[in-house]
Coordinates of C-alpha atoms and ligand atoms in Angstrom, one line a residue:
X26 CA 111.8 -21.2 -8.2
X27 CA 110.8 -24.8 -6.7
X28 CA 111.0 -27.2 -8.5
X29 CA 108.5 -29.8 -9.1
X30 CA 109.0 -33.2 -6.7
X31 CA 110.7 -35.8 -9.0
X32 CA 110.6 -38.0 -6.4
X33 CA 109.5 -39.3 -3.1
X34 CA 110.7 -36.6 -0.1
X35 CA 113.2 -38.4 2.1
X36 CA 112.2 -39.2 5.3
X37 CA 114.2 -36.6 7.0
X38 CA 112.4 -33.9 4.8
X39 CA 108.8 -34.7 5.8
X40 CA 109.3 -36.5 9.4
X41 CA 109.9 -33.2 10.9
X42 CA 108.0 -32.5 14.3
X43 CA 108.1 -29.1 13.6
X44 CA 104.3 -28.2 13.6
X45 CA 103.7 -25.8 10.9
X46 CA 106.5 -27.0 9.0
X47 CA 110.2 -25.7 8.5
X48 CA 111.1 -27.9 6.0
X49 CA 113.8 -26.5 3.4
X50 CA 111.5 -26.0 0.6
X51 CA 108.8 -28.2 0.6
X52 CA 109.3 -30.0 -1.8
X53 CA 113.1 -30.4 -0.8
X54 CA 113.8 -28.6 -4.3
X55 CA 116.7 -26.6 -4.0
X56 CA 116.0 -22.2 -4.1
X57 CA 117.5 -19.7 -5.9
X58 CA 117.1 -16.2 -6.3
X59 CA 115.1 -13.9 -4.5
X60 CA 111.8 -14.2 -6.0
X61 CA 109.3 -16.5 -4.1
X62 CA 107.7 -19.1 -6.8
X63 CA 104.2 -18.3 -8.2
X64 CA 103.4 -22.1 -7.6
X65 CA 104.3 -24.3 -4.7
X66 CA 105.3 -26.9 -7.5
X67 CA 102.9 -29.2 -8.2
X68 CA 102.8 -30.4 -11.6
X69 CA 98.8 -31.3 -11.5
X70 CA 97.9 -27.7 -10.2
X71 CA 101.1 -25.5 -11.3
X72 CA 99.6 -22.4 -10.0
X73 CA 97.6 -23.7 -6.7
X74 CA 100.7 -22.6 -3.2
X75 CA 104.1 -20.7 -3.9
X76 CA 107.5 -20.8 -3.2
X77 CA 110.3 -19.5 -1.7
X78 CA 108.6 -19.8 2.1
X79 CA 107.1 -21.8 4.4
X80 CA 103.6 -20.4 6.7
X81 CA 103.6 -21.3 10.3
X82 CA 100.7 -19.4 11.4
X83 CA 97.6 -17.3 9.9
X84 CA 95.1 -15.3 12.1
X85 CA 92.2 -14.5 10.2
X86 CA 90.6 -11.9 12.2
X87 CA 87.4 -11.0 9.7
X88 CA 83.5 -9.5 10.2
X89 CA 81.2 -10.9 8.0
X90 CA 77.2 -10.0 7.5
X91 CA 75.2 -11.7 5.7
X92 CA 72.8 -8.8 4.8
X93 CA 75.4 -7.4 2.8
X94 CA 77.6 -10.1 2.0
X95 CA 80.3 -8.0 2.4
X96 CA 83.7 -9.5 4.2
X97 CA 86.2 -7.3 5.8
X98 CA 89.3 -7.9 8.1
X99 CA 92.9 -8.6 8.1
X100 CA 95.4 -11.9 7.6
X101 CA 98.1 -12.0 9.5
X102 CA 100.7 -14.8 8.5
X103 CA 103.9 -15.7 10.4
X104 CA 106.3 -17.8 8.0
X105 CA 109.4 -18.6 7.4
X106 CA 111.9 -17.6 4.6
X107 CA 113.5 -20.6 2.5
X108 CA 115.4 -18.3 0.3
X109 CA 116.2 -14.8 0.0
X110 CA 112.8 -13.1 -1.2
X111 CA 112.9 -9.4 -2.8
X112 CA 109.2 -10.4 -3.7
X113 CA 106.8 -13.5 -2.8
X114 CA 103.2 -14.2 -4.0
X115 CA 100.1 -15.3 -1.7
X116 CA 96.8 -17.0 -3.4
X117 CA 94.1 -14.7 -3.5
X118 CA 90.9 -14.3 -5.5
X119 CA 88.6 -11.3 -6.0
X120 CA 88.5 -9.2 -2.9
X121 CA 90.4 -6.0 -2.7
X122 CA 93.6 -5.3 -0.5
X123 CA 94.0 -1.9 0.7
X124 CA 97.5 -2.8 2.4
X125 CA 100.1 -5.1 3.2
X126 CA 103.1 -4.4 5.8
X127 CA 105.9 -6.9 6.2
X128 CA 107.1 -6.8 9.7
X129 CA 105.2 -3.9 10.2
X130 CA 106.4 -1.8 7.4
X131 CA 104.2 -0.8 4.7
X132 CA 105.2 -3.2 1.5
X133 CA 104.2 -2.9 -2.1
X134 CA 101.6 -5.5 -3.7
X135 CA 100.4 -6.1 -7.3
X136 CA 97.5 -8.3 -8.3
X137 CA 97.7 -10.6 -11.0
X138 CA 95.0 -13.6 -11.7
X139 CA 94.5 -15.8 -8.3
X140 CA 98.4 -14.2 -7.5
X141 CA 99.3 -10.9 -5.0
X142 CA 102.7 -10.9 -5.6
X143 CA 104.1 -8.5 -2.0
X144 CA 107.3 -6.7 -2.1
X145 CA 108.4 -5.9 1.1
X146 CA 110.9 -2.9 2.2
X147 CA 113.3 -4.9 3.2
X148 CA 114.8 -8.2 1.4
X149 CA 114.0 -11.0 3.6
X150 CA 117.1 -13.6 4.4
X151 CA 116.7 -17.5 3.8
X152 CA 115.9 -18.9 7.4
X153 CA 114.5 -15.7 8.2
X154 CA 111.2 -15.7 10.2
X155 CA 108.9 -12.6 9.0
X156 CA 105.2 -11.5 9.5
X157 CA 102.7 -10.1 6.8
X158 CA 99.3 -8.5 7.6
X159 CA 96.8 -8.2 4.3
X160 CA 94.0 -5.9 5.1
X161 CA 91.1 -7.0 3.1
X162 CA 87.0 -6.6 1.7
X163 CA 84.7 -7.6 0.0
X164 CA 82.1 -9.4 -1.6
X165 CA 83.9 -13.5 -1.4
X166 CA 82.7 -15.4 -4.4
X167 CA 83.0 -19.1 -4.4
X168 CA 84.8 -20.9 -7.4
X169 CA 82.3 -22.7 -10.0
X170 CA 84.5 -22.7 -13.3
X171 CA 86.6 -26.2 -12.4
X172 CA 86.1 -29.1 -13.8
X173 CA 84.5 -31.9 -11.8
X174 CA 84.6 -30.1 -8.7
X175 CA 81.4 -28.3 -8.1
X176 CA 80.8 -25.4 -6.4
X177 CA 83.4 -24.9 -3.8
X178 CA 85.0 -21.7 -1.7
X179 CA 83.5 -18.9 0.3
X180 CA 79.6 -19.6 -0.3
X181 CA 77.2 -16.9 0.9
X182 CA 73.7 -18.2 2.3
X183 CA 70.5 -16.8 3.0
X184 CA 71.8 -16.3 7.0
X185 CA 75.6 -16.7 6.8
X186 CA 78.5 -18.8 4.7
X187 CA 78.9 -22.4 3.8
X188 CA 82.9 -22.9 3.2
X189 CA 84.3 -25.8 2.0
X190 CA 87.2 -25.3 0.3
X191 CA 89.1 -28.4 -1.3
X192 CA 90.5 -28.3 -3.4
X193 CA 91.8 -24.8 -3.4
X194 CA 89.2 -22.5 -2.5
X195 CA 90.8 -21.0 1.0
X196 CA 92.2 -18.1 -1.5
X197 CA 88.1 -17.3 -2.1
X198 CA 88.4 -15.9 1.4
X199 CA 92.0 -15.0 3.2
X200 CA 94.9 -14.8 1.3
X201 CA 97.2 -18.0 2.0
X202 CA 99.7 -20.6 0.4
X203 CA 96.9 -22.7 -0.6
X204 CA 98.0 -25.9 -1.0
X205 CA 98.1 -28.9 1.8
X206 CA 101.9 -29.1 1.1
X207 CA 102.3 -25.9 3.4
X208 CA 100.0 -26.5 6.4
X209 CA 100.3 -24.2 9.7
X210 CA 98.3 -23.8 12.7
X211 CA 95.4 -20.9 12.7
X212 CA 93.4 -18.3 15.2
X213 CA 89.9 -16.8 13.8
X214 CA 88.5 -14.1 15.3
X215 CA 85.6 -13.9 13.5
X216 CA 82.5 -11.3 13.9
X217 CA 78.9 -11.9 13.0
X218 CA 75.5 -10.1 13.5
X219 CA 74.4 -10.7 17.0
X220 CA 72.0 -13.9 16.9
X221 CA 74.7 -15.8 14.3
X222 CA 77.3 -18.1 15.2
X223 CA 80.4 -17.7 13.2
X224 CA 82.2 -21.8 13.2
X225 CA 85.8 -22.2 12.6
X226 CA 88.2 -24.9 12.9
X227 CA 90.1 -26.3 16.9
X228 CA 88.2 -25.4 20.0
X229 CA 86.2 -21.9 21.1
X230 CA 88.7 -19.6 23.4
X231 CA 86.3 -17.9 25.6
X232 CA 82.6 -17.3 25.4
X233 CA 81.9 -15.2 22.6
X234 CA 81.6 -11.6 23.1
X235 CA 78.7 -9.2 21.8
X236 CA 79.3 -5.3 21.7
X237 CA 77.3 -2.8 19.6
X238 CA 74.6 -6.0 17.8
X239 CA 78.0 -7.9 17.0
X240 CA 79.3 -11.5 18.2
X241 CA 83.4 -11.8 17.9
X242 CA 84.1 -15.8 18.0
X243 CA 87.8 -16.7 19.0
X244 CA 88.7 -20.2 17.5
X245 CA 91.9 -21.5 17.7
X246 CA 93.3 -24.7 15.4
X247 CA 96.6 -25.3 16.8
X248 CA 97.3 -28.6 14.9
X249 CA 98.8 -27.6 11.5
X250 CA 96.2 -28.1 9.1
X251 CA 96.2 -27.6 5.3
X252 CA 94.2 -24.6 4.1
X253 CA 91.4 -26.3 2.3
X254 CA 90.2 -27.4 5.5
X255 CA 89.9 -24.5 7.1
X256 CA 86.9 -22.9 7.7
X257 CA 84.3 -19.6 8.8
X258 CA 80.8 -21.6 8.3
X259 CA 78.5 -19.0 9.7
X260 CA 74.5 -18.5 10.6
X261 CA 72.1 -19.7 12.4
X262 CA 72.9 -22.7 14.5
X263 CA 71.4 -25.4 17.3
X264 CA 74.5 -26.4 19.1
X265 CA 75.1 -29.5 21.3
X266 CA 78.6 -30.0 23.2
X267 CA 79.9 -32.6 25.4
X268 CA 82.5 -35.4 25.4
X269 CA 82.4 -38.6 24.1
X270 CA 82.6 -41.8 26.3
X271 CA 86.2 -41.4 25.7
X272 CA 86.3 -37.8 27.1
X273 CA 87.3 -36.1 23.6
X274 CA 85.4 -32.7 23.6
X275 CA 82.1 -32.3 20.6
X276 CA 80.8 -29.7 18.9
X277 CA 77.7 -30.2 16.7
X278 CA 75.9 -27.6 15.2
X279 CA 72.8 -27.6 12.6
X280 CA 71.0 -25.3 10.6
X281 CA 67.3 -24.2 12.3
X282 CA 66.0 -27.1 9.5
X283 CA 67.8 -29.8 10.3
X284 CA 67.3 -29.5 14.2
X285 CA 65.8 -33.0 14.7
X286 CA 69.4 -34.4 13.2
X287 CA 71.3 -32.6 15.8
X288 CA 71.4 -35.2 18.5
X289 CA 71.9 -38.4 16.2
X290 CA 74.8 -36.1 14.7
X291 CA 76.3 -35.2 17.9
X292 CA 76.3 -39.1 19.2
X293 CA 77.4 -41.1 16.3
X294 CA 79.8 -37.8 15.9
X295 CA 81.3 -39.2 19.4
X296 CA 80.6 -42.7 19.0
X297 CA 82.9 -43.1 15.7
X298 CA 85.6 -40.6 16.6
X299 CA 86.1 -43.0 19.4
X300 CA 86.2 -46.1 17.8
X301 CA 88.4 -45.0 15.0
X302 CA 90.8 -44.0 17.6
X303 CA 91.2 -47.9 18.5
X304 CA 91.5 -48.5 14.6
X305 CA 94.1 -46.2 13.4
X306 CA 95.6 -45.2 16.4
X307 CA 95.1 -42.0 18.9
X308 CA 92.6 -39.1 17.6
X309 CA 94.9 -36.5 16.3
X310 CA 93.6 -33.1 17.3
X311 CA 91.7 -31.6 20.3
X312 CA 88.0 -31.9 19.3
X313 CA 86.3 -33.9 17.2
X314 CA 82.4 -32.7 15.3
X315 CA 80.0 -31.9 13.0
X316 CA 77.8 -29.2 11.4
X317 CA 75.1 -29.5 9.3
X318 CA 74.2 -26.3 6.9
X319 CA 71.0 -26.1 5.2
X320 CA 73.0 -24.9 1.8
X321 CA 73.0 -28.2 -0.9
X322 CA 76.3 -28.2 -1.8
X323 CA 75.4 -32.2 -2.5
X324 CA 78.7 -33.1 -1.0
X325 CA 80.6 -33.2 2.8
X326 CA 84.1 -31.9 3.2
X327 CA 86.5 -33.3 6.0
X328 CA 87.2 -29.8 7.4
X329 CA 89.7 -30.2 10.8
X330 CA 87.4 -31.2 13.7
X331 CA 84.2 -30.6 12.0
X332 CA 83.1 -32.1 8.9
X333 CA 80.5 -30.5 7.4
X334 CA 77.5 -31.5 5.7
X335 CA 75.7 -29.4 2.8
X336 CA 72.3 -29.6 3.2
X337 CA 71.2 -33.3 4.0
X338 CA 71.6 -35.5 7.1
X339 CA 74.5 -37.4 7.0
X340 CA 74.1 -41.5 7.2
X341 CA 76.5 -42.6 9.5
X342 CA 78.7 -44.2 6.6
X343 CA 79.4 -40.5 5.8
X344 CA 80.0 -39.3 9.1
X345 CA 82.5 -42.7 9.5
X346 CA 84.0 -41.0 5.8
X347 CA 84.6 -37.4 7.2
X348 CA 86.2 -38.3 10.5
X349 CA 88.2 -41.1 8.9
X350 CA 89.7 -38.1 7.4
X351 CA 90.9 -36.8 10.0
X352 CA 93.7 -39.2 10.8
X353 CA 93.8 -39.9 6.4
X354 CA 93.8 -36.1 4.7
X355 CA 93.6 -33.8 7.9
X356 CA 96.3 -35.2 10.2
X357 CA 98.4 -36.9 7.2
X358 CA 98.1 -35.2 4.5
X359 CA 98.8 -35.1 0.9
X360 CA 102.1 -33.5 -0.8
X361 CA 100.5 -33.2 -4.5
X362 CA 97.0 -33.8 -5.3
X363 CA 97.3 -36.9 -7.2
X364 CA 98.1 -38.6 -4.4
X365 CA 94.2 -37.8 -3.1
X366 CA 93.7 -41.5 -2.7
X367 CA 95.8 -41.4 0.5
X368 CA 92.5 -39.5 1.8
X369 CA 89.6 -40.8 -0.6
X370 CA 90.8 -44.5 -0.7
X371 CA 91.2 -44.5 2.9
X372 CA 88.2 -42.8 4.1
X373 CA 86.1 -44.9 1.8
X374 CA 87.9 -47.9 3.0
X375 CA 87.0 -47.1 7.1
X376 CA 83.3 -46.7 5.3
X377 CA 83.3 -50.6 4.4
X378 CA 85.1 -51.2 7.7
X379 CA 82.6 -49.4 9.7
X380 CA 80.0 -51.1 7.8
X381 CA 82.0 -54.6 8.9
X382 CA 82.2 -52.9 12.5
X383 CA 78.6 -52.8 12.3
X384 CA 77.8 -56.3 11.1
X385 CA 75.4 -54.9 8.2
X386 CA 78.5 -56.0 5.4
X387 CA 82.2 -57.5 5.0
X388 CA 84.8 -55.2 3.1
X389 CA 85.3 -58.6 1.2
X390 CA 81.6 -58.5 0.3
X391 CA 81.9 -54.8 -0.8
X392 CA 85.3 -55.7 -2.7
X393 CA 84.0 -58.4 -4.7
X394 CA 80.4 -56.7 -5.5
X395 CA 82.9 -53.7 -6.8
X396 CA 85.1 -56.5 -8.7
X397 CA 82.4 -58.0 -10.3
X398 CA 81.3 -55.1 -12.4
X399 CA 83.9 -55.3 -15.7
X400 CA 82.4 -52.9 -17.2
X401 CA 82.7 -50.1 -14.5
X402 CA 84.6 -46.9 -16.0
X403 CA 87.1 -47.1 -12.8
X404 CA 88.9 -49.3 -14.4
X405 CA 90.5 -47.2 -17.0
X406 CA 90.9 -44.4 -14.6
X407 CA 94.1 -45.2 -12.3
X408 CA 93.7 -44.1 -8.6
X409 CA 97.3 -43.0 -8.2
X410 CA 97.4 -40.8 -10.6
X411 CA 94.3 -38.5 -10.1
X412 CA 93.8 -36.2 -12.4
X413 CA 93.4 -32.1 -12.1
X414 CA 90.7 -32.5 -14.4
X415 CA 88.9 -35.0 -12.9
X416 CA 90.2 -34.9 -9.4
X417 CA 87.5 -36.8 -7.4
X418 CA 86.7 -39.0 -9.6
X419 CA 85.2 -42.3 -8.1
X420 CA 88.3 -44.4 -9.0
X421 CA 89.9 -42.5 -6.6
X422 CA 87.4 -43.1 -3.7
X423 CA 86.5 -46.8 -4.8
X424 CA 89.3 -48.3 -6.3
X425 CA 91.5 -46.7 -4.2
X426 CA 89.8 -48.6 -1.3
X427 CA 89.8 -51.9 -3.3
X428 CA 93.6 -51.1 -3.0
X429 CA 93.4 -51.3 0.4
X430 CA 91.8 -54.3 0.5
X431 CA 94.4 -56.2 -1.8
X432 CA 96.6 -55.1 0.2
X433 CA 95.3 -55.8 3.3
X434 CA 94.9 -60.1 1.6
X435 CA 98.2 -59.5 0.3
X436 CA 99.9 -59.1 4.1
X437 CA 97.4 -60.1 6.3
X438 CA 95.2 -58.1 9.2
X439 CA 98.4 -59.0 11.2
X440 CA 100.1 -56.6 9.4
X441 CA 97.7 -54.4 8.0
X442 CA 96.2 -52.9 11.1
X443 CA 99.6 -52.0 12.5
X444 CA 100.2 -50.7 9.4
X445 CA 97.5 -48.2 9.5
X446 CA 98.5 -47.3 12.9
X447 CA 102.5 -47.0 12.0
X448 CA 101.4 -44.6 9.0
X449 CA 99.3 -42.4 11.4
X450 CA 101.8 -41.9 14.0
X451 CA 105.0 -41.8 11.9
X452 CA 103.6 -39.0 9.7
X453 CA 101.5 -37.4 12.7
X454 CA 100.7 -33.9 11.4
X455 CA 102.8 -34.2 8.2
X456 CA 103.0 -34.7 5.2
X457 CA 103.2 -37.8 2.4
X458 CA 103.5 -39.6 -1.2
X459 CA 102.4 -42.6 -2.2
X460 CA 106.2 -44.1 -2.5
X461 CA 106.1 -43.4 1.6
X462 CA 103.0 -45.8 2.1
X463 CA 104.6 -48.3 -0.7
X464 CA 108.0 -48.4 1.4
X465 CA 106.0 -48.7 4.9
X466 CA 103.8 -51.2 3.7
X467 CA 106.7 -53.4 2.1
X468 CA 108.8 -52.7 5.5
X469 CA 106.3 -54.0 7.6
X470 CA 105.2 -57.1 5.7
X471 CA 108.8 -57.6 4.5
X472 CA 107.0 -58.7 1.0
X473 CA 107.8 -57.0 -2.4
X474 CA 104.4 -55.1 -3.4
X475 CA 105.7 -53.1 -6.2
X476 CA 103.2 -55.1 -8.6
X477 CA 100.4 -54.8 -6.6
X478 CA 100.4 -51.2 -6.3
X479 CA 101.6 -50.9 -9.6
X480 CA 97.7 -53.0 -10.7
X481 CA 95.6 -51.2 -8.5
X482 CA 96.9 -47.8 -8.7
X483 CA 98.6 -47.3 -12.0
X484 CA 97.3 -49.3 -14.5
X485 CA 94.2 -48.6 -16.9
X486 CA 92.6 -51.6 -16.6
X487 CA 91.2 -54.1 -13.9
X488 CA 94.0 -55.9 -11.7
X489 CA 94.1 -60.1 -12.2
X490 CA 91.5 -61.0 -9.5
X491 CA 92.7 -61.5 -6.1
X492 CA 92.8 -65.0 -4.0
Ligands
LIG21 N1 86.8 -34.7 0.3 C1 85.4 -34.6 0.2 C2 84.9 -36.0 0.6 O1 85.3 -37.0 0.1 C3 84.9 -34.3 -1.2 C4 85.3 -32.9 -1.6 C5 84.7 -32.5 -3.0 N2 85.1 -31.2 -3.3 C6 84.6 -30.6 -4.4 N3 85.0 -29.3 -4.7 N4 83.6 -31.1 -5.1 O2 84.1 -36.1 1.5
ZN22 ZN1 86.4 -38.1 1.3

């Protein structure tokens, strides 16, 4: 089994360039035995990923229609073994699987909660690199029964689906190691009633074809990217494409209602994915975007190149919060879900920065208005710790960009841009703790910071005040 992370990775473990990963165990725990974990190990969300392997690729080629809700298709994952497995377990929720093969032989599956557990014909050998293809239906249902986090998953709509899936809704819809610890690079092939578009993650390969009244969309992600992010958003769209001034490639697309938001979402879509790029360093993937849905899910998700938006027209705050996300979340990206104020403190951070950008407020102003308020519940709810049952929590998304700010007194904007830019490069399509940013940050500045992380992210209670 893998164990839970005790501590920080070391470098070595998470540096890797490998895209996809190939990390021994990833949590660097050491294997043994040959059955594959039921949980990738961590402690906040024991069953959320597995062990014993490592996924390097999914296609997801699925047909979905709306009229019936029904979801059909096949996964096909490409990992890597990082222990001898007699039997390993994917995520998966509701749905039925009529088969599995392992390398193209026909292997044995059970069901068991969120769990299919496979057992292939033949054991697979640590280091080995092996293929399984779930064949899959359906009727997807999203995941309401978590506390604190809303509606979230594979959500049918009137014309299509709405999927956001953080924190780990991706098994609502294709089986996977569903946790961002295990990220890989993915192809859709999705197909849609004529007349829909079917939106997925990376850049469209090929115009999409129609045969027989169906549309098959080819969309190919080939940045890893953790599997809450992914996505199969389908309906009916307005679309607007281009490049920003900086030549990155845009897709925007709304729902029918929301067509007189497309263009402001296209250009300040383009406008802030540029500028970000001169604030924490070069845009990470190949495409940058936005859709709009007309389903309230009352919140946005960061999904890879194309935030989305349930159901209101994003102020461009928000928009500045999503694709901060992509270099804080998508790009780097968390190891265990209590670190989620690497992505929530950050992105709400480039919110008061954009808002500084933009001359309407200083992140000092926005720091000290926060400060002010004794009484606010954040301060018993420490940001580094975030809690499974209370995951998003606005301690996490406020006072882990107060955090920021200390920090960024503490050392100076000498040192703190860099910084930014050092941490988004060095961990480039990886993944992270908190003890990495702690380490950077004291590295860079060559100050000892231990207390002030130790205030602002572990302590119940409001930090002395800052000079
Ligand atoms: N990461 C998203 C954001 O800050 C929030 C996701 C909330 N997820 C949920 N299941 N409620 O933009
Ligand atoms: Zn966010």
């Amino acid at each position: 089994a893998v164990a839970a992370p005790t501590s920080a990775p070391t470098p070595a473990a998470v540096q890797g360039s490998d895209p996809g990963g190939g990390r021994d165990g990833l949590f660097g725990a050491i294997t043994s035995g040959t059955i594959g974990a039921p949980g990738i190990g961590d402690p906040a969300f024991p069953g959320d990923g597995n062990g014993g392997y490592d996924v390097r690729h999914y296609l997801l080629r699925l047909s979905y229609d709306p009229a019936t809700k029904r979801l059909a298709g096949s996964a096909t994952i490409r990992a890597r073994a990082v222990q001898d497995l007699t039997s390993f377990n994917l995520d998966l929720r509701g749905l039925t699987v009529s088969r599995v093969a392992v390398d193209g032989a026909t292997a044995g599956f059970g069901r068991q909660g969120d769990e299919l557990t496979i057992r292939p014909a033949y054991r697979i050998s640590k280091g080995d690199r092996f293929e399984v293809t779930v064949d899959y239906s359906g009727l997807p249902e999203p995941i309401r029964d978590y506390v604190n986090l809303g509606t979230y998953g594979f959500v049918a709509t009137a014309d299509g689906s709405f999927v956001t899936s953080e924190p780990n809704g991706a098994k609502t819809w294709f089986p996977s190691n569903d946790h961002p610890a295990d990220k890989a690079t993915y192809d859709f092939e999705i197909t849609v009633p004529a007349g829909l578009t079917a939106i997925a993650n990376g850049e469209l390969d090929g115009e999409p074809k129609t045969v027989d009244g169906k549309t098959t969309f080819v969309w190919r992600e080939k940045h890893p990217m953790a599997s809450y992010l992914a996505t199969m958003t389908t309906g009916k769209f307005e679309i607007r494409t281009g490049k920003s001034d900086k030549g990155l490639p845009i897709y925007a697309a709304v729902a029918p209602v929301f067509r007189g938001s497309l263009d402001n979402l296209y250009t300040e879509t383009a406008k802030i994915t540029d500028y970000w790029s001169t604030v924490f360093g070069p845009y990470p993937f190949s495409s940058t975007g936005g859709v709009i849905d007309d389903y309230s899910s009352g919140y946005a998700l960061e999904n890879q190149t194309k935030p989305i938006y349930g159901g209101f027209s994003p102020e461009s705050g928000i928009i500045a919060h999503e694709l901060a996300h992509q270099w804080f979340g998508d790009s780097v990206s968390i190891t265990r879900w209590k670190d989620l104020w690497l992505n929530e403190g950050f992105a709400t951070y480039a919110e008061w920065l954009w808002a500084e950008h933009r001359g309407e407020a200083t992140a000092e102003a926005l720091f000290k208005r926060y400060y002010a308020n004794a009484a606010d519940p954040m301060w018993t709810y420490p940001p580094g710790d975030a809690r499974a049952t209370d995951l998003f929590n606005n301690s996490v998304y406020v006072r882990g960009a107060m955090t920021l700010h200390a920090l960024r007194k503490a050392i100076g904007d000498a040192v703190f841009f860099p910084l930014l830019k050092k941490w988004t490069a060095e961990h480039r399509y990886g993944n992270v703790t908190t003890e990495q940013f702690v380490a950077l940050a004291e590295q860079m500045s060559g100050k000892k910071l231990t207390a002030l992380f130790d205030a602002w992210l572990f302590q119940p209670r409001r930090p002395a005040a800052v000079a």
